[in-house]
Amino acid sequence: MHVGVWGWVAFNGFILAMLALDLGVFNREAHVIRAKEALIWTAVWILLALLFGAWIYVRAGPQSGVEYLTGYLAEKVLSMDNIFVMVMIFGFFGVPQLEQHRVLFWGILGALVLRGAFIGAGAIVLERWHWVLYVFGALLVITGMRAAFRRDDVPDLELNPVVRVARRVLRITDGYRGHHFVVREGGRLFATPLLVVLLTIEATDVLFAMDSIPAVFAITQDPFLVYTSNIFAILGLRSMYFVLADFVYRFVYLKYALSAILVFIGAKLLLEPVFELPPLTSLAVILASVTLAIAMSIRKTRAEA
């Protein structure tokens, strides 16, 4: 769909205004995010995403509307893996609950910038070399199959390259300094462990983007739809973390749903020249996979409790 330069400017202006409202008004004072507050913000972001999808449906037609919704849902589901990792990172570094929202806010803001750059680069590449789309498809199939057999061992973040480089290059304080990422002590600048946490989260999101962005490009090649669906899905991730952090480990079958979705989207893309599935089919497969995985996970963990 063609929105012109001002459409891009208006969308990004709205997103920046919402982020400013979040940090500058509702979360000006650092506080522990409770489940009720997180649920409200999660509902707000989902409602805004759906309203935006309704606008696309009216303005550009049913196909664009369904493609946006499918891309949003796929990105939302795939980003749930981020929540597992965030829980592990915060636990490893012992990040105080009071500071977790601030780290996630700046982490999400950085992710928006990086993903915008990735999507822009991807759109340029696909416009010049369309065959790269089939490379994306093959990579999605391979990644999905590997994800199904991935071990659930907790990684040792001491061996994480970002953590090791940060500790080697930066002067880091021996403990947290409130909500500060950088402090001046004894006339010298020091990074705090909070900055190392932020860098680790950003690097992790880059790795996840390598899967999720090609997956959305496999659903629609419209850069505006890819970008907006990605942005809305990521913006709601922060509040979803505070909703799901305490019981995210109960979703024991979710990785198989994510694996099935990646394989399905990759196969759909590879078979597109000879067999094209309607956009609604992709939406139905993603919804069914996630619903089944969550239902089976809850049933299994409830029986074991």
C-alpha atoms as a PDB file:
ATOM      1  CA  MET A   1       0.000   0.000   0.000  1.00  0.00           C
ATOM      2  CA  HIS A   2       1.244   3.479  -0.854  1.00  0.00           C
ATOM      3  CA  VAL A   3       1.174   5.930   2.062  1.00  0.00           C
ATOM      4  CA  GLY A   4       3.823   8.419   0.968  1.00  0.00           C
ATOM      5  CA  VAL A   5       6.498  10.050   3.084  1.00  0.00           C
ATOM      6  CA  TRP A   6       3.984  11.753   5.370  1.00  0.00           C
ATOM      7  CA  GLY A   7       2.369   8.414   6.171  1.00  0.00           C
ATOM      8  CA  TRP A   8       5.692   7.111   7.465  1.00  0.00           C
ATOM      9  CA  VAL A   9       6.319  10.350   9.361  1.00  0.00           C
ATOM     10  CA  ALA A  10       2.839  10.292  10.930  1.00  0.00           C
ATOM     11  CA  PHE A  11       3.157   6.663  12.031  1.00  0.00           C
ATOM     12  CA  ASN A  12       6.583   7.142  13.609  1.00  0.00           C
ATOM     13  CA  GLY A  13       5.456  10.400  15.215  1.00  0.00           C
ATOM     14  CA  PHE A  14       2.523   8.595  16.819  1.00  0.00           C
ATOM     15  CA  ILE A  15       4.787   5.812  18.113  1.00  0.00           C
ATOM     16  CA  LEU A  16       7.275   8.308  19.593  1.00  0.00           C
ATOM     17  CA  ALA A  17       4.416  10.219  21.228  1.00  0.00           C
ATOM     18  CA  MET A  18       3.107   7.023  22.829  1.00  0.00           C
ATOM     19  CA  LEU A  19       6.572   6.125  24.115  1.00  0.00           C
ATOM     20  CA  ALA A  20       7.015   9.627  25.533  1.00  0.00           C
ATOM     21  CA  LEU A  21       3.626   9.308  27.237  1.00  0.00           C
ATOM     22  CA  ASP A  22       4.644   5.932  28.658  1.00  0.00           C
ATOM     23  CA  LEU A  23       8.000   6.961  30.142  1.00  0.00           C
ATOM     24  CA  GLY A  24       7.377  10.659  30.731  1.00  0.00           C
ATOM     25  CA  VAL A  25       3.898  10.514  32.255  1.00  0.00           C
ATOM     26  CA  PHE A  26       2.746   7.082  33.388  1.00  0.00           C
ATOM     27  CA  ASN A  27       6.179   5.815  34.438  1.00  0.00           C
ATOM     28  CA  ARG A  28       7.971   9.022  35.389  1.00  0.00           C
ATOM     29  CA  GLU A  29       8.549   7.622  38.863  1.00  0.00           C
ATOM     30  CA  ALA A  30      10.347   4.270  38.957  1.00  0.00           C
ATOM     31  CA  HIS A  31       8.097   1.576  40.399  1.00  0.00           C
ATOM     32  CA  VAL A  32       7.564  -2.157  40.246  1.00  0.00           C
ATOM     33  CA  ILE A  33       5.169  -3.007  37.416  1.00  0.00           C
ATOM     34  CA  ARG A  34       2.292  -5.067  38.774  1.00  0.00           C
ATOM     35  CA  ALA A  35       0.277  -7.581  36.769  1.00  0.00           C
ATOM     36  CA  LYS A  36      -2.827  -5.345  36.600  1.00  0.00           C
ATOM     37  CA  GLU A  37      -0.887  -2.393  35.149  1.00  0.00           C
ATOM     38  CA  ALA A  38       0.927  -4.666  32.704  1.00  0.00           C
ATOM     39  CA  LEU A  39      -2.356  -6.222  31.561  1.00  0.00           C
ATOM     40  CA  ILE A  40      -3.841  -2.785  30.919  1.00  0.00           C
ATOM     41  CA  TRP A  41      -0.848  -1.691  28.809  1.00  0.00           C
ATOM     42  CA  THR A  42      -0.837  -5.024  26.962  1.00  0.00           C
ATOM     43  CA  ALA A  43      -4.524  -4.531  26.127  1.00  0.00           C
ATOM     44  CA  VAL A  44      -3.854  -0.931  25.022  1.00  0.00           C
ATOM     45  CA  TRP A  45      -1.102  -1.956  22.585  1.00  0.00           C
ATOM     46  CA  ILE A  46      -3.142  -4.854  21.196  1.00  0.00           C
ATOM     47  CA  LEU A  47      -6.170  -2.568  20.729  1.00  0.00           C
ATOM     48  CA  LEU A  48      -4.063   0.060  18.949  1.00  0.00           C
ATOM     49  CA  ALA A  49      -2.572  -2.630  16.684  1.00  0.00           C
ATOM     50  CA  LEU A  50      -6.033  -3.958  15.799  1.00  0.00           C
ATOM     51  CA  LEU A  51      -7.426  -0.466  15.162  1.00  0.00           C
ATOM     52  CA  PHE A  52      -4.495   0.233  12.874  1.00  0.00           C
ATOM     53  CA  GLY A  53      -5.195  -3.057  11.097  1.00  0.00           C
ATOM     54  CA  ALA A  54      -8.836  -2.009  10.660  1.00  0.00           C
ATOM     55  CA  TRP A  55      -7.644   1.268   9.081  1.00  0.00           C
ATOM     56  CA  ILE A  56      -5.434  -0.682   6.645  1.00  0.00           C
ATOM     57  CA  TYR A  57      -8.370  -2.982   5.825  1.00  0.00           C
ATOM     58  CA  VAL A  58     -10.579   0.002   4.961  1.00  0.00           C
ATOM     59  CA  ARG A  59      -7.906   1.994   3.138  1.00  0.00           C
ATOM     60  CA  ALA A  60      -6.071  -0.717   1.183  1.00  0.00           C
ATOM     61  CA  GLY A  61      -8.519  -3.612   1.065  1.00  0.00           C
ATOM     62  CA  PRO A  62      -9.028  -7.032   2.668  1.00  0.00           C
ATOM     63  CA  GLN A  63      -5.795  -8.625   1.437  1.00  0.00           C
ATOM     64  CA  SER A  64      -3.562  -5.913   2.909  1.00  0.00           C
ATOM     65  CA  GLY A  65      -5.582  -5.994   6.120  1.00  0.00           C
ATOM     66  CA  VAL A  66      -5.188  -9.763   6.504  1.00  0.00           C
ATOM     67  CA  GLU A  67      -1.475  -9.609   5.592  1.00  0.00           C
ATOM     68  CA  TYR A  68      -0.876  -6.952   8.260  1.00  0.00           C
ATOM     69  CA  LEU A  69      -2.791  -8.942  10.888  1.00  0.00           C
ATOM     70  CA  THR A  70      -0.971 -12.169   9.975  1.00  0.00           C
ATOM     71  CA  GLY A  71       2.406 -10.416  10.117  1.00  0.00           C
ATOM     72  CA  TYR A  72       1.526  -8.849  13.470  1.00  0.00           C
ATOM     73  CA  LEU A  73       0.400 -12.165  14.930  1.00  0.00           C
ATOM     74  CA  ALA A  74       3.451 -14.028  13.602  1.00  0.00           C
ATOM     75  CA  GLU A  75       5.809 -11.397  15.043  1.00  0.00           C
ATOM     76  CA  LYS A  76       3.912 -11.384  18.346  1.00  0.00           C
ATOM     77  CA  VAL A  77       4.173 -15.143  18.683  1.00  0.00           C
ATOM     78  CA  LEU A  78       7.821 -15.353  17.615  1.00  0.00           C
ATOM     79  CA  SER A  79       8.744 -12.536  20.003  1.00  0.00           C
ATOM     80  CA  MET A  80       7.498 -14.595  22.941  1.00  0.00           C
ATOM     81  CA  ASP A  81      10.858 -16.337  22.794  1.00  0.00           C
ATOM     82  CA  ASN A  82      12.310 -12.956  23.771  1.00  0.00           C
ATOM     83  CA  ILE A  83      10.418 -13.122  27.058  1.00  0.00           C
ATOM     84  CA  PHE A  84      12.124 -16.413  27.975  1.00  0.00           C
ATOM     85  CA  VAL A  85      15.489 -14.791  27.322  1.00  0.00           C
ATOM     86  CA  MET A  86      14.627 -11.600  29.208  1.00  0.00           C
ATOM     87  CA  VAL A  87      13.687 -13.648  32.271  1.00  0.00           C
ATOM     88  CA  MET A  88      17.042 -15.446  32.113  1.00  0.00           C
ATOM     89  CA  ILE A  89      19.038 -12.228  31.604  1.00  0.00           C
ATOM     90  CA  PHE A  90      17.360 -10.384  34.476  1.00  0.00           C
ATOM     91  CA  GLY A  91      17.791 -13.412  36.720  1.00  0.00           C
ATOM     92  CA  PHE A  92      21.463 -13.866  35.821  1.00  0.00           C
ATOM     93  CA  PHE A  93      22.339 -10.224  36.473  1.00  0.00           C
ATOM     94  CA  GLY A  94      20.034  -9.915  39.469  1.00  0.00           C
ATOM     95  CA  VAL A  95      18.345  -6.816  38.044  1.00  0.00           C
ATOM     96  CA  PRO A  96      16.097  -5.213  40.704  1.00  0.00           C
ATOM     97  CA  GLN A  97      12.408  -5.296  39.788  1.00  0.00           C
ATOM     98  CA  LEU A  98      12.322  -1.513  40.196  1.00  0.00           C
ATOM     99  CA  GLU A  99      14.710  -1.056  37.269  1.00  0.00           C
ATOM    100  CA  GLN A 100      13.414  -3.725  34.891  1.00  0.00           C
ATOM    101  CA  HIS A 101      10.861  -1.455  33.211  1.00  0.00           C
ATOM    102  CA  ARG A 102      13.518   1.161  32.418  1.00  0.00           C
ATOM    103  CA  VAL A 103      15.841  -1.413  30.875  1.00  0.00           C
ATOM    104  CA  LEU A 104      13.031  -2.856  28.769  1.00  0.00           C
ATOM    105  CA  PHE A 105      11.894   0.611  27.656  1.00  0.00           C
ATOM    106  CA  TRP A 106      15.312   1.536  26.262  1.00  0.00           C
ATOM    107  CA  GLY A 107      15.817  -1.996  25.003  1.00  0.00           C
ATOM    108  CA  ILE A 108      12.572  -1.855  23.036  1.00  0.00           C
ATOM    109  CA  LEU A 109      13.445   1.620  21.720  1.00  0.00           C
ATOM    110  CA  GLY A 110      16.788   0.318  20.462  1.00  0.00           C
ATOM    111  CA  ALA A 111      15.062  -2.707  18.949  1.00  0.00           C
ATOM    112  CA  LEU A 112      12.689  -0.423  17.031  1.00  0.00           C
ATOM    113  CA  VAL A 113      15.610   1.453  15.476  1.00  0.00           C
ATOM    114  CA  LEU A 114      17.533  -1.708  14.601  1.00  0.00           C
ATOM    115  CA  ARG A 115      14.496  -3.487  13.169  1.00  0.00           C
ATOM    116  CA  GLY A 116      13.602  -0.418  11.132  1.00  0.00           C
ATOM    117  CA  ALA A 117      17.092  -0.532   9.627  1.00  0.00           C
ATOM    118  CA  PHE A 118      16.842  -4.292   8.963  1.00  0.00           C
ATOM    119  CA  ILE A 119      13.431  -3.951   7.317  1.00  0.00           C
ATOM    120  CA  GLY A 120      14.622  -1.045   5.167  1.00  0.00           C
ATOM    121  CA  ALA A 121      17.663  -3.028   4.057  1.00  0.00           C
ATOM    122  CA  GLY A 122      15.534  -6.117   3.430  1.00  0.00           C
ATOM    123  CA  ALA A 123      13.075  -4.169   1.289  1.00  0.00           C
ATOM    124  CA  ILE A 124      15.911  -2.751  -0.837  1.00  0.00           C
ATOM    125  CA  VAL A 125      17.509  -6.179  -1.283  1.00  0.00           C
ATOM    126  CA  LEU A 126      14.211  -7.836  -2.279  1.00  0.00           C
ATOM    127  CA  GLU A 127      13.405  -5.078  -4.734  1.00  0.00           C
ATOM    128  CA  ARG A 128      16.716  -5.658  -6.529  1.00  0.00           C
ATOM    129  CA  TRP A 129      17.108  -9.408  -6.057  1.00  0.00           C
ATOM    130  CA  HIS A 130      13.704 -11.028  -5.597  1.00  0.00           C
ATOM    131  CA  TRP A 131      15.252 -14.510  -5.481  1.00  0.00           C
ATOM    132  CA  VAL A 132      16.608 -13.689  -2.007  1.00  0.00           C
ATOM    133  CA  LEU A 133      13.046 -14.256  -0.790  1.00  0.00           C
ATOM    134  CA  TYR A 134      13.483 -17.970  -1.474  1.00  0.00           C
ATOM    135  CA  VAL A 135      16.712 -17.941   0.520  1.00  0.00           C
ATOM    136  CA  PHE A 136      14.641 -16.508   3.389  1.00  0.00           C
ATOM    137  CA  GLY A 137      12.189 -19.366   2.929  1.00  0.00           C
ATOM    138  CA  ALA A 138      14.890 -22.027   3.087  1.00  0.00           C
ATOM    139  CA  LEU A 139      16.436 -20.415   6.176  1.00  0.00           C
ATOM    140  CA  LEU A 140      13.054 -20.314   7.909  1.00  0.00           C
ATOM    141  CA  VAL A 141      12.487 -24.020   7.251  1.00  0.00           C
ATOM    142  CA  ILE A 142      15.954 -24.907   8.570  1.00  0.00           C
ATOM    143  CA  THR A 143      15.614 -22.635  11.608  1.00  0.00           C
ATOM    144  CA  GLY A 144      12.173 -24.024  12.402  1.00  0.00           C
ATOM    145  CA  MET A 145      13.368 -27.628  12.223  1.00  0.00           C
ATOM    146  CA  ARG A 146      16.349 -26.847  14.433  1.00  0.00           C
ATOM    147  CA  ALA A 147      14.106 -25.056  16.937  1.00  0.00           C
ATOM    148  CA  ALA A 148      12.008 -28.199  17.393  1.00  0.00           C
ATOM    149  CA  PHE A 149      15.064 -30.147  18.579  1.00  0.00           C
ATOM    150  CA  ARG A 150      16.632 -27.313  20.544  1.00  0.00           C
ATOM    151  CA  ARG A 151      17.614 -28.215  24.085  1.00  0.00           C
ATOM    152  CA  ASP A 152      16.046 -26.130  26.840  1.00  0.00           C
ATOM    153  CA  ASP A 153      19.239 -25.797  28.877  1.00  0.00           C
ATOM    154  CA  VAL A 154      19.773 -22.380  30.441  1.00  0.00           C
ATOM    155  CA  PRO A 155      22.737 -20.755  28.622  1.00  0.00           C
ATOM    156  CA  ASP A 156      25.728 -19.570  30.614  1.00  0.00           C
ATOM    157  CA  LEU A 157      25.709 -15.817  30.105  1.00  0.00           C
ATOM    158  CA  GLU A 158      29.262 -15.623  31.429  1.00  0.00           C
ATOM    159  CA  LEU A 159      30.253 -16.975  27.997  1.00  0.00           C
ATOM    160  CA  ASN A 160      28.050 -14.525  26.076  1.00  0.00           C
ATOM    161  CA  PRO A 161      30.282 -12.532  23.657  1.00  0.00           C
ATOM    162  CA  VAL A 162      28.537  -9.241  24.454  1.00  0.00           C
ATOM    163  CA  VAL A 163      29.022  -9.711  28.194  1.00  0.00           C
ATOM    164  CA  ARG A 164      32.661 -10.706  27.763  1.00  0.00           C
ATOM    165  CA  VAL A 165      33.491  -7.790  25.460  1.00  0.00           C
ATOM    166  CA  ALA A 166      31.648  -5.295  27.672  1.00  0.00           C
ATOM    167  CA  ARG A 167      33.556  -6.437  30.737  1.00  0.00           C
ATOM    168  CA  ARG A 168      36.830  -6.248  28.855  1.00  0.00           C
ATOM    169  CA  VAL A 169      36.278  -2.832  27.241  1.00  0.00           C
ATOM    170  CA  LEU A 170      34.200  -0.902  29.784  1.00  0.00           C
ATOM    171  CA  ARG A 171      34.951   0.237  33.305  1.00  0.00           C
ATOM    172  CA  ILE A 172      32.014  -1.250  35.214  1.00  0.00           C
ATOM    173  CA  THR A 173      30.922  -0.376  38.743  1.00  0.00           C
ATOM    174  CA  ASP A 174      30.828  -3.110  41.366  1.00  0.00           C
ATOM    175  CA  GLY A 175      27.068  -2.819  41.721  1.00  0.00           C
ATOM    176  CA  TYR A 176      23.959  -1.059  40.456  1.00  0.00           C
ATOM    177  CA  ARG A 177      23.641   2.702  40.797  1.00  0.00           C
ATOM    178  CA  GLY A 178      19.887   3.090  40.842  1.00  0.00           C
ATOM    179  CA  HIS A 179      18.451   3.562  37.350  1.00  0.00           C
ATOM    180  CA  HIS A 180      21.673   4.921  35.849  1.00  0.00           C
ATOM    181  CA  PHE A 181      23.406   3.247  32.918  1.00  0.00           C
ATOM    182  CA  VAL A 182      26.501   5.443  33.222  1.00  0.00           C
ATOM    183  CA  VAL A 183      27.871   7.278  36.286  1.00  0.00           C
ATOM    184  CA  ARG A 184      30.828   9.513  37.061  1.00  0.00           C
ATOM    185  CA  GLU A 185      32.881   8.451  40.076  1.00  0.00           C
ATOM    186  CA  GLY A 186      36.242   9.871  41.103  1.00  0.00           C
ATOM    187  CA  GLY A 187      36.244  12.056  37.997  1.00  0.00           C
ATOM    188  CA  ARG A 188      35.944   9.065  35.646  1.00  0.00           C
ATOM    189  CA  LEU A 189      33.002   7.644  33.723  1.00  0.00           C
ATOM    190  CA  PHE A 190      31.857   4.134  34.609  1.00  0.00           C
ATOM    191  CA  ALA A 191      29.262   1.888  33.057  1.00  0.00           C
ATOM    192  CA  THR A 192      26.924   0.181  35.492  1.00  0.00           C
ATOM    193  CA  PRO A 193      25.799  -3.463  35.233  1.00  0.00           C
ATOM    194  CA  LEU A 194      22.484  -2.052  33.979  1.00  0.00           C
ATOM    195  CA  LEU A 195      24.220  -0.964  30.752  1.00  0.00           C
ATOM    196  CA  VAL A 196      25.637  -4.469  30.280  1.00  0.00           C
ATOM    197  CA  VAL A 197      22.116  -5.877  30.707  1.00  0.00           C
ATOM    198  CA  LEU A 198      20.784  -3.428  28.109  1.00  0.00           C
ATOM    199  CA  LEU A 199      23.522  -4.318  25.606  1.00  0.00           C
ATOM    200  CA  THR A 200      22.862  -8.038  26.132  1.00  0.00           C
ATOM    201  CA  ILE A 201      19.127  -7.600  25.502  1.00  0.00           C
ATOM    202  CA  GLU A 202      19.783  -5.541  22.359  1.00  0.00           C
ATOM    203  CA  ALA A 203      22.193  -8.139  20.974  1.00  0.00           C
ATOM    204  CA  THR A 204      19.703 -10.915  21.713  1.00  0.00           C
ATOM    205  CA  ASP A 205      16.942  -9.058  19.877  1.00  0.00           C
ATOM    206  CA  VAL A 206      19.185  -8.755  16.819  1.00  0.00           C
ATOM    207  CA  LEU A 207      19.459 -12.555  16.748  1.00  0.00           C
ATOM    208  CA  PHE A 208      15.691 -12.971  17.064  1.00  0.00           C
ATOM    209  CA  ALA A 209      15.150 -10.401  14.305  1.00  0.00           C
ATOM    210  CA  MET A 210      17.125 -12.642  11.942  1.00  0.00           C
ATOM    211  CA  ASP A 211      14.204 -15.099  12.123  1.00  0.00           C
ATOM    212  CA  SER A 212      11.166 -12.905  12.652  1.00  0.00           C
ATOM    213  CA  ILE A 213      11.769 -10.246   9.987  1.00  0.00           C
ATOM    214  CA  PRO A 214      12.247 -12.774   7.128  1.00  0.00           C
ATOM    215  CA  ALA A 215       9.113 -14.533   8.420  1.00  0.00           C
ATOM    216  CA  VAL A 216       7.041 -11.358   8.043  1.00  0.00           C
ATOM    217  CA  PHE A 217       8.592 -10.664   4.610  1.00  0.00           C
ATOM    218  CA  ALA A 218       7.422 -14.156   3.679  1.00  0.00           C
ATOM    219  CA  ILE A 219       3.867 -13.111   4.558  1.00  0.00           C
ATOM    220  CA  THR A 220       3.927  -9.746   2.794  1.00  0.00           C
ATOM    221  CA  GLN A 221       6.560  -7.897   0.788  1.00  0.00           C
ATOM    222  CA  ASP A 222       4.953  -4.513   1.458  1.00  0.00           C
ATOM    223  CA  PRO A 223       7.586  -2.598   3.522  1.00  0.00           C
ATOM    224  CA  PHE A 224       4.943  -0.495   5.298  1.00  0.00           C
ATOM    225  CA  LEU A 225       2.999  -3.569   6.418  1.00  0.00           C
ATOM    226  CA  VAL A 226       6.179  -5.379   7.495  1.00  0.00           C
ATOM    227  CA  TYR A 227       7.383  -2.345   9.450  1.00  0.00           C
ATOM    228  CA  THR A 228       4.118  -1.434  11.171  1.00  0.00           C
ATOM    229  CA  SER A 229       3.253  -5.019  12.142  1.00  0.00           C
ATOM    230  CA  ASN A 230       6.777  -5.449  13.567  1.00  0.00           C
ATOM    231  CA  ILE A 231       6.638  -2.186  15.512  1.00  0.00           C
ATOM    232  CA  PHE A 232       3.250  -2.853  17.104  1.00  0.00           C
ATOM    233  CA  ALA A 233       4.260  -6.395  18.075  1.00  0.00           C
ATOM    234  CA  ILE A 234       7.522  -5.239  19.675  1.00  0.00           C
ATOM    235  CA  LEU A 235       5.928  -2.305  21.523  1.00  0.00           C
ATOM    236  CA  GLY A 236       3.591  -4.643  23.366  1.00  0.00           C
ATOM    237  CA  LEU A 237       6.434  -6.970  24.302  1.00  0.00           C
ATOM    238  CA  ARG A 238       7.512  -4.908  27.324  1.00  0.00           C
ATOM    239  CA  SER A 239       4.140  -5.058  29.051  1.00  0.00           C
ATOM    240  CA  MET A 240       3.729  -8.719  28.065  1.00  0.00           C
ATOM    241  CA  TYR A 241       6.956  -9.473  29.903  1.00  0.00           C
ATOM    242  CA  PHE A 242       5.468  -8.325  33.212  1.00  0.00           C
ATOM    243  CA  VAL A 243       2.310 -10.340  32.529  1.00  0.00           C
ATOM    244  CA  LEU A 244       4.060 -13.592  31.579  1.00  0.00           C
ATOM    245  CA  ALA A 245       7.414 -13.502  33.409  1.00  0.00           C
ATOM    246  CA  ASP A 246       6.204 -15.476  36.434  1.00  0.00           C
ATOM    247  CA  PHE A 247       4.729 -18.416  34.500  1.00  0.00           C
ATOM    248  CA  VAL A 248       6.337 -18.275  31.065  1.00  0.00           C
ATOM    249  CA  TYR A 249       8.131 -21.554  31.811  1.00  0.00           C
ATOM    250  CA  ARG A 250       4.769 -23.316  31.850  1.00  0.00           C
ATOM    251  CA  PHE A 251       4.563 -22.965  28.058  1.00  0.00           C
ATOM    252  CA  VAL A 252       6.541 -26.155  27.542  1.00  0.00           C
ATOM    253  CA  TYR A 253       5.115 -26.875  24.084  1.00  0.00           C
ATOM    254  CA  LEU A 254       5.381 -23.331  22.742  1.00  0.00           C
ATOM    255  CA  LYS A 255       8.733 -23.966  21.056  1.00  0.00           C
ATOM    256  CA  TYR A 256       7.065 -26.627  18.901  1.00  0.00           C
ATOM    257  CA  ALA A 257       4.404 -24.131  17.819  1.00  0.00           C
ATOM    258  CA  LEU A 258       7.101 -21.587  16.954  1.00  0.00           C
ATOM    259  CA  SER A 259       8.959 -24.280  15.047  1.00  0.00           C
ATOM    260  CA  ALA A 260       5.827 -25.285  13.125  1.00  0.00           C
ATOM    261  CA  ILE A 261       5.077 -21.649  12.253  1.00  0.00           C
ATOM    262  CA  LEU A 262       8.586 -21.018  10.916  1.00  0.00           C
ATOM    263  CA  VAL A 263       8.552 -24.221   8.837  1.00  0.00           C
ATOM    264  CA  PHE A 264       5.050 -23.468   7.518  1.00  0.00           C
ATOM    265  CA  ILE A 265       5.905 -19.885   6.519  1.00  0.00           C
ATOM    266  CA  GLY A 266       9.184 -20.971   4.918  1.00  0.00           C
ATOM    267  CA  ALA A 267       7.525 -23.814   2.986  1.00  0.00           C
ATOM    268  CA  LYS A 268       4.695 -21.505   1.905  1.00  0.00           C
ATOM    269  CA  LEU A 269       7.256 -19.098   0.499  1.00  0.00           C
ATOM    270  CA  LEU A 270       9.232 -21.799  -1.324  1.00  0.00           C
ATOM    271  CA  LEU A 271       6.078 -23.270  -2.877  1.00  0.00           C
ATOM    272  CA  GLU A 272       4.600 -19.904  -3.842  1.00  0.00           C
ATOM    273  CA  PRO A 273       5.625 -20.088  -7.554  1.00  0.00           C
ATOM    274  CA  VAL A 274       3.542 -23.258  -8.023  1.00  0.00           C
ATOM    275  CA  PHE A 275       0.994 -23.140  -5.187  1.00  0.00           C
ATOM    276  CA  GLU A 276      -0.178 -19.991  -3.429  1.00  0.00           C
ATOM    277  CA  LEU A 277      -2.111 -20.172  -0.172  1.00  0.00           C
ATOM    278  CA  PRO A 278      -4.687 -17.474   0.680  1.00  0.00           C
ATOM    279  CA  PRO A 279      -3.586 -15.019   3.419  1.00  0.00           C
ATOM    280  CA  LEU A 280      -6.394 -16.234   5.689  1.00  0.00           C
ATOM    281  CA  THR A 281      -4.915 -19.745   5.642  1.00  0.00           C
ATOM    282  CA  SER A 282      -1.632 -18.470   7.073  1.00  0.00           C
ATOM    283  CA  LEU A 283      -3.524 -16.569   9.761  1.00  0.00           C
ATOM    284  CA  ALA A 284      -5.534 -19.671  10.670  1.00  0.00           C
ATOM    285  CA  VAL A 285      -2.437 -21.913  10.864  1.00  0.00           C
ATOM    286  CA  ILE A 286      -0.605 -19.480  13.171  1.00  0.00           C
ATOM    287  CA  LEU A 287      -3.635 -19.069  15.453  1.00  0.00           C
ATOM    288  CA  ALA A 288      -4.269 -22.815  15.611  1.00  0.00           C
ATOM    289  CA  SER A 289      -0.610 -23.662  16.323  1.00  0.00           C
ATOM    290  CA  VAL A 290      -0.292 -21.190  19.202  1.00  0.00           C
ATOM    291  CA  THR A 291      -3.687 -21.992  20.719  1.00  0.00           C
ATOM    292  CA  LEU A 292      -3.013 -25.739  20.667  1.00  0.00           C
ATOM    293  CA  ALA A 293       0.503 -25.348  22.123  1.00  0.00           C
ATOM    294  CA  ILE A 294      -0.656 -23.116  24.983  1.00  0.00           C
ATOM    295  CA  ALA A 295      -3.644 -25.353  25.799  1.00  0.00           C
ATOM    296  CA  MET A 296      -1.475 -28.500  25.849  1.00  0.00           C
ATOM    297  CA  SER A 297       1.199 -26.735  27.929  1.00  0.00           C
ATOM    298  CA  ILE A 298      -1.285 -25.576  30.559  1.00  0.00           C
ATOM    299  CA  ARG A 299      -2.839 -29.030  30.726  1.00  0.00           C
ATOM    300  CA  LYS A 300       0.545 -30.729  31.132  1.00  0.00           C
ATOM    301  CA  THR A 301       1.945 -28.360  33.779  1.00  0.00           C
ATOM    302  CA  ARG A 302      -1.337 -28.334  35.700  1.00  0.00           C
ATOM    303  CA  ALA A 303      -1.309 -32.133  35.855  1.00  0.00           C
ATOM    304  CA  GLU A 304       2.291 -32.110  37.105  1.00  0.00           C
ATOM    305  CA  ALA A 305       1.666 -29.415  39.745  1.00  0.00           C
END
